[in-house]
Coordinates of C-alpha atoms in Angstrom, one line a residue:
Chain Z
M1 CA 16.7 19.2 -0.9
V2 CA 15.6 16.0 0.4
Q3 CA 17.3 14.6 3.1
W4 CA 18.8 11.2 3.7
T5 CA 19.9 10.0 6.9
A6 CA 22.7 7.6 7.6
E7 CA 19.8 5.3 8.9
E8 CA 17.4 5.6 5.9
K9 CA 20.2 5.6 3.3
Q10 CA 21.0 2.2 5.0
F11 CA 17.6 0.5 5.0
I12 CA 17.8 1.1 1.2
T13 CA 20.6 0.5 -0.3
G14 CA 21.0 -2.3 2.3
L15 CA 17.8 -4.0 1.7
W16 CA 18.8 -3.2 -2.4
G17 CA 21.8 -5.1 -2.1
K18 CA 19.4 -8.4 -1.3
V19 CA 16.2 -7.9 -4.1
N20 CA 16.6 -10.0 -7.0
V21 CA 15.5 -7.4 -9.6
A22 CA 14.0 -9.5 -12.3
E23 CA 11.8 -11.3 -9.8
C24 CA 11.0 -8.4 -7.5
G25 CA 10.0 -6.3 -10.5
G26 CA 7.8 -8.4 -12.4
E27 CA 6.1 -9.2 -9.2
A28 CA 4.8 -5.6 -8.9
L29 CA 3.6 -4.9 -11.8
A30 CA 1.5 -8.6 -12.2
R31 CA -0.1 -7.5 -8.8
L32 CA -0.1 -3.8 -10.4
L33 CA -2.5 -5.0 -12.8
I34 CA -4.1 -7.7 -10.6
V35 CA -5.4 -5.8 -7.5
Y36 CA -6.3 -2.6 -10.5
P37 CA -7.8 -4.2 -13.0
W38 CA -7.9 -0.8 -14.3
T39 CA -3.8 -0.4 -15.5
Q40 CA -4.9 -2.9 -17.9
R41 CA -5.3 -0.4 -20.3
F42 CA -1.4 0.3 -21.0
F43 CA -0.4 -2.8 -21.3
A44 CA -2.9 -3.5 -24.6
S45 CA -0.4 -5.1 -26.4
F46 CA 0.5 -7.4 -23.8
G47 CA -1.4 -10.9 -24.4
N48 CA -3.4 -12.8 -21.9
L49 CA -3.6 -10.4 -18.9
S50 CA -7.3 -12.1 -17.9
G51 CA -6.9 -13.3 -14.0
A52 CA -4.0 -13.2 -11.4
T53 CA -2.8 -16.3 -12.8
A54 CA -2.9 -15.0 -16.7
V55 CA -0.7 -12.5 -15.5
L56 CA 1.7 -14.0 -13.4
G57 CA 2.8 -16.0 -16.3
N58 CA 3.1 -13.5 -18.8
P59 CA 6.7 -13.3 -19.7
K60 CA 5.8 -9.5 -21.3
V61 CA 4.8 -8.2 -17.8
Q62 CA 8.2 -10.0 -16.1
A63 CA 10.1 -8.7 -18.6
H64 CA 8.0 -5.4 -18.5
G65 CA 8.5 -5.8 -14.1
K66 CA 12.2 -6.1 -14.6
K67 CA 12.5 -2.9 -17.2
V68 CA 10.3 -0.9 -15.0
L69 CA 12.9 -2.4 -11.3
T70 CA 16.3 -1.8 -13.3
S71 CA 15.1 2.0 -13.7
F72 CA 14.2 2.7 -10.6
G73 CA 17.3 1.3 -8.7
E74 CA 18.5 4.5 -10.6
A75 CA 17.2 6.4 -7.6
V76 CA 18.5 4.4 -5.0
K77 CA 22.2 5.2 -6.7
N78 CA 21.4 8.0 -7.1
L79 CA 18.9 9.6 -4.4
D80 CA 20.1 12.9 -3.5
G81 CA 19.2 13.8 -7.7
I82 CA 15.6 11.4 -7.9
K83 CA 14.3 14.8 -9.8
N84 CA 17.5 14.8 -12.5
T85 CA 17.0 10.6 -12.3
F86 CA 13.9 10.7 -14.0
S87 CA 13.5 13.3 -16.2
S88 CA 13.0 12.0 -19.0
L89 CA 11.8 9.5 -18.4
S90 CA 8.5 11.6 -16.9
E91 CA 8.3 13.4 -20.3
L92 CA 8.4 10.2 -21.6
H93 CA 5.3 9.1 -19.4
C94 CA 3.7 12.1 -20.5
D95 CA 3.2 12.5 -24.0
K96 CA 4.9 9.3 -25.7
L97 CA 2.8 6.8 -22.9
H98 CA 0.0 9.3 -21.5
V99 CA 0.0 7.7 -17.9
D100 CA -2.1 9.7 -14.9
P101 CA 0.9 10.4 -12.6
E102 CA -1.8 8.3 -9.5
N103 CA -0.3 5.0 -10.9
F104 CA 3.3 5.5 -9.8
R105 CA 1.7 6.3 -6.4
L106 CA -0.2 3.4 -7.0
L107 CA 3.3 1.1 -8.0
G108 CA 4.9 2.8 -5.0
D109 CA 3.0 1.1 -2.5
I110 CA 2.6 -2.1 -4.2
L111 CA 6.6 -2.1 -4.0
V112 CA 6.5 -1.8 -0.5
I113 CA 4.1 -4.5 -0.3
V114 CA 6.1 -7.0 -2.5
L115 CA 9.5 -5.8 -0.1
A116 CA 7.1 -6.6 3.1
A117 CA 6.3 -10.3 1.9
H118 CA 9.6 -10.6 1.3
F119 CA 11.9 -9.5 4.3
T120 CA 9.0 -9.9 6.3
K121 CA 10.2 -8.9 10.1
D122 CA 13.1 -6.9 8.8
F123 CA 10.7 -4.5 7.1
T124 CA 10.5 -2.7 10.5
P125 CA 7.8 -0.4 10.5
A126 CA 11.5 2.4 10.2
C127 CA 13.0 0.2 7.0
Q128 CA 9.0 1.1 5.6
A129 CA 8.8 4.6 6.3
T130 CA 12.3 5.3 4.7
W131 CA 10.6 3.2 1.8
Q132 CA 7.0 5.0 1.2
K133 CA 9.2 8.3 1.6
L134 CA 11.1 6.7 -1.7
V135 CA 9.1 5.3 -3.3
G136 CA 6.9 8.8 -3.2
L137 CA 10.1 10.7 -5.0
V138 CA 10.2 8.6 -7.7
A139 CA 6.1 8.8 -8.3
H140 CA 6.8 12.8 -8.0
A141 CA 10.1 12.9 -9.7
L142 CA 8.0 11.0 -12.7
A143 CA 5.3 13.4 -12.6
R144 CA 7.4 16.3 -12.5
K145 CA 7.3 17.2 -16.2
Y146 CA 3.5 17.0 -16.8
H147 CA 1.6 19.0 -18.6
Chain O
M1 CA -17.8 -5.7 -5.6
L2 CA -16.3 -8.0 -3.4
T3 CA -16.6 -11.8 -5.3
A4 CA -17.3 -14.8 -3.0
E5 CA -14.0 -15.8 -3.9
D6 CA -12.3 -12.7 -2.7
K7 CA -15.1 -13.1 0.3
K8 CA -13.5 -16.6 0.5
L9 CA -9.8 -15.9 0.6
I10 CA -10.1 -13.1 3.1
Q11 CA -11.9 -14.8 5.4
Q12 CA -9.2 -17.4 5.4
M13 CA -6.6 -15.3 5.5
W14 CA -7.7 -14.1 8.9
G15 CA -8.1 -16.8 10.1
K16 CA -4.2 -17.9 9.4
L17 CA -3.4 -15.0 12.2
G18 CA -3.5 -17.8 14.9
G19 CA -4.1 -14.6 17.5
A20 CA -2.6 -12.2 16.2
E21 CA -4.9 -10.0 14.8
E22 CA -4.7 -7.6 18.6
E23 CA -1.2 -7.3 17.7
I24 CA -1.2 -6.8 13.9
G25 CA -3.9 -3.9 15.3
A26 CA -1.2 -1.9 17.1
E27 CA 1.5 -3.0 14.5
A28 CA -0.3 -1.3 11.6
L29 CA -0.9 1.8 13.4
T30 CA 2.4 2.6 14.8
R31 CA 3.7 2.2 10.8
M32 CA 1.2 4.9 9.8
F33 CA 1.6 6.7 12.3
C34 CA 5.3 6.2 11.4
S35 CA 5.2 6.5 7.6
Y36 CA 2.7 9.1 7.1
P37 CA 3.5 11.4 10.3
P38 CA 0.5 13.3 9.4
T39 CA -2.2 10.8 11.2
K40 CA -0.8 11.6 14.3
T41 CA -2.5 14.0 13.9
Y42 CA -6.2 12.7 14.9
F43 CA -4.1 11.2 18.2
P44 CA -3.4 14.4 19.9
H45 CA -4.6 12.8 23.7
F46 CA -2.7 9.3 22.7
D47 CA 0.9 8.4 23.9
L48 CA 2.5 7.4 20.4
S49 CA 5.8 6.4 21.5
P50 CA 7.0 2.6 20.6
G51 CA 4.8 0.0 23.5
S52 CA 2.8 2.4 24.2
D53 CA -0.8 1.1 25.6
Q54 CA -3.1 3.6 23.9
V55 CA -1.9 2.4 20.6
R56 CA -2.3 -1.3 21.5
G57 CA -5.5 -0.6 23.0
H58 CA -7.1 1.1 20.1
G59 CA -4.6 -1.4 17.9
K60 CA -7.2 -4.1 19.0
K61 CA -10.2 -1.6 19.0
V62 CA -10.0 -1.2 14.8
V63 CA -9.2 -5.2 14.1
A64 CA -12.4 -5.5 16.6
A65 CA -14.1 -3.7 13.8
L66 CA -12.8 -5.4 10.8
S67 CA -13.0 -8.9 12.6
N68 CA -16.6 -8.2 12.6
A69 CA -16.9 -6.3 9.1
I70 CA -15.0 -9.6 7.8
K71 CA -17.7 -12.0 9.6
N72 CA -20.2 -9.4 7.9
L73 CA -19.1 -9.8 4.0
D74 CA -22.2 -10.0 3.0
N75 CA -24.0 -6.6 4.8
L76 CA -20.6 -4.3 5.0
S77 CA -23.5 -1.6 5.1
Q78 CA -24.8 -2.4 9.0
A79 CA -22.0 -4.0 10.6
L80 CA -19.5 -0.7 10.0
S81 CA -23.0 1.5 10.4
E82 CA -22.1 2.7 13.4
L83 CA -18.8 3.1 12.8
S84 CA -20.1 4.9 10.4
N85 CA -21.8 7.6 12.0
L86 CA -19.2 7.8 14.3
H87 CA -16.4 9.0 11.8
A88 CA -18.9 11.1 10.2
Y89 CA -20.7 13.0 13.0
N90 CA -17.8 12.3 15.9
L91 CA -14.1 12.1 14.8
R92 CA -14.5 13.7 11.6
V93 CA -11.1 12.5 9.7
D94 CA -10.2 14.0 6.4
P95 CA -12.5 11.9 3.5
P96 CA -12.1 7.6 5.3
R97 CA -10.6 7.6 0.7
F98 CA -7.2 9.5 2.5
S99 CA -6.7 8.4 6.1
L100 CA -8.1 4.7 5.1
Q101 CA -4.8 4.5 2.3
F102 CA -3.0 5.2 4.6
L103 CA -3.9 2.2 7.0
S104 CA -5.0 -0.1 4.1
Q105 CA -1.3 -0.1 2.8
C106 CA -0.3 -0.5 6.6
L107 CA -2.2 -3.0 7.7
Q108 CA -1.2 -5.0 4.3
V109 CA 2.2 -4.7 5.7
A110 CA 2.1 -5.9 9.0
L111 CA 0.2 -8.5 7.1
A112 CA 2.4 -9.7 4.1
T113 CA 5.1 -9.0 6.9
R114 CA 3.2 -11.6 8.5
L115 CA 2.2 -14.1 5.6
G116 CA 5.3 -13.9 3.4
K117 CA 4.3 -15.8 0.1
D118 CA 0.8 -16.5 1.7
Y119 CA 0.0 -12.8 0.6
S120 CA -0.1 -14.0 -2.3
P121 CA -1.4 -11.7 -4.8
E122 CA -5.0 -13.1 -4.9
V123 CA -5.3 -12.2 -1.4
H124 CA -3.8 -8.8 -1.8
S125 CA -6.1 -7.9 -3.9
A126 CA -9.3 -9.1 -2.1
V127 CA -7.6 -7.0 0.9
D128 CA -7.2 -4.2 -1.1
K129 CA -11.1 -4.6 -1.8
F130 CA -12.7 -5.5 1.2
M131 CA -10.1 -2.0 2.7
S132 CA -11.7 0.2 0.3
A133 CA -15.1 -1.5 0.5
V134 CA -14.7 -0.2 4.3
A135 CA -13.9 3.0 4.3
S136 CA -17.1 3.5 1.1
V137 CA -19.1 2.0 4.4
L138 CA -17.3 4.4 6.4
A139 CA -17.6 7.8 4.3
E140 CA -21.6 7.6 3.5
K141 CA -22.7 9.4 6.0
Y142 CA -19.9 12.1 6.0
R143 CA -22.5 14.8 3.7

């Protein structure tokens, strides 16, 4: 059973309340495709992904980023039940999407950097540690049903 | 591979830090110890409490090495040669890929909190590639 201190919960929910999910999600997904271009292999149908400008301006990337981060928000709402929350998404990513779970870790780390750039000084070491723990748990939950 | 554009972005970004580089080193280490407690196992001889002189001193060293690497982006192998030996034969930090990945993440968070929007996707990409290249060089002599 994952344990969260009161301080950790505050770091999570406090910050999440100030996040623009659409913008942040689009940003995070765009950065994944830019910083780790091989991840574009999962988005062949998205059209032009050639270079940072194209990726950042691509409406499908923005839309999908929003979808992904909205889903991530479910973890924030269910901190004590993350494994179950992502159970069917885990099966989907394995059986239909065929995504290597390593990519969940990459996206998690990128999300942390996006939050850092957005919240600057407020994203203290303790706050970062909480978020690294959260993205790690979500990545783990998404990988759990792989076979 | 670091492109000419990557190199330019890295040098520009580093130039924007206006003397804060040393603080950033200590901050990156502090963040690393906080987010990835197993990394502390390499510093049993250090006082790791917040604001520790030893962490600050070590942060300065790390940043000085990175600064040197940034001045020699065309020849990282040579610039980091001594450090490569040190890491392989003396320090034997678990394959740099893993520990550097944590340091890289925390350094990038430290940079992002200072640069905000200026830590653009392009800069982010260049720095990530740079840290990856540094890790490769440091790992060269492991076996």
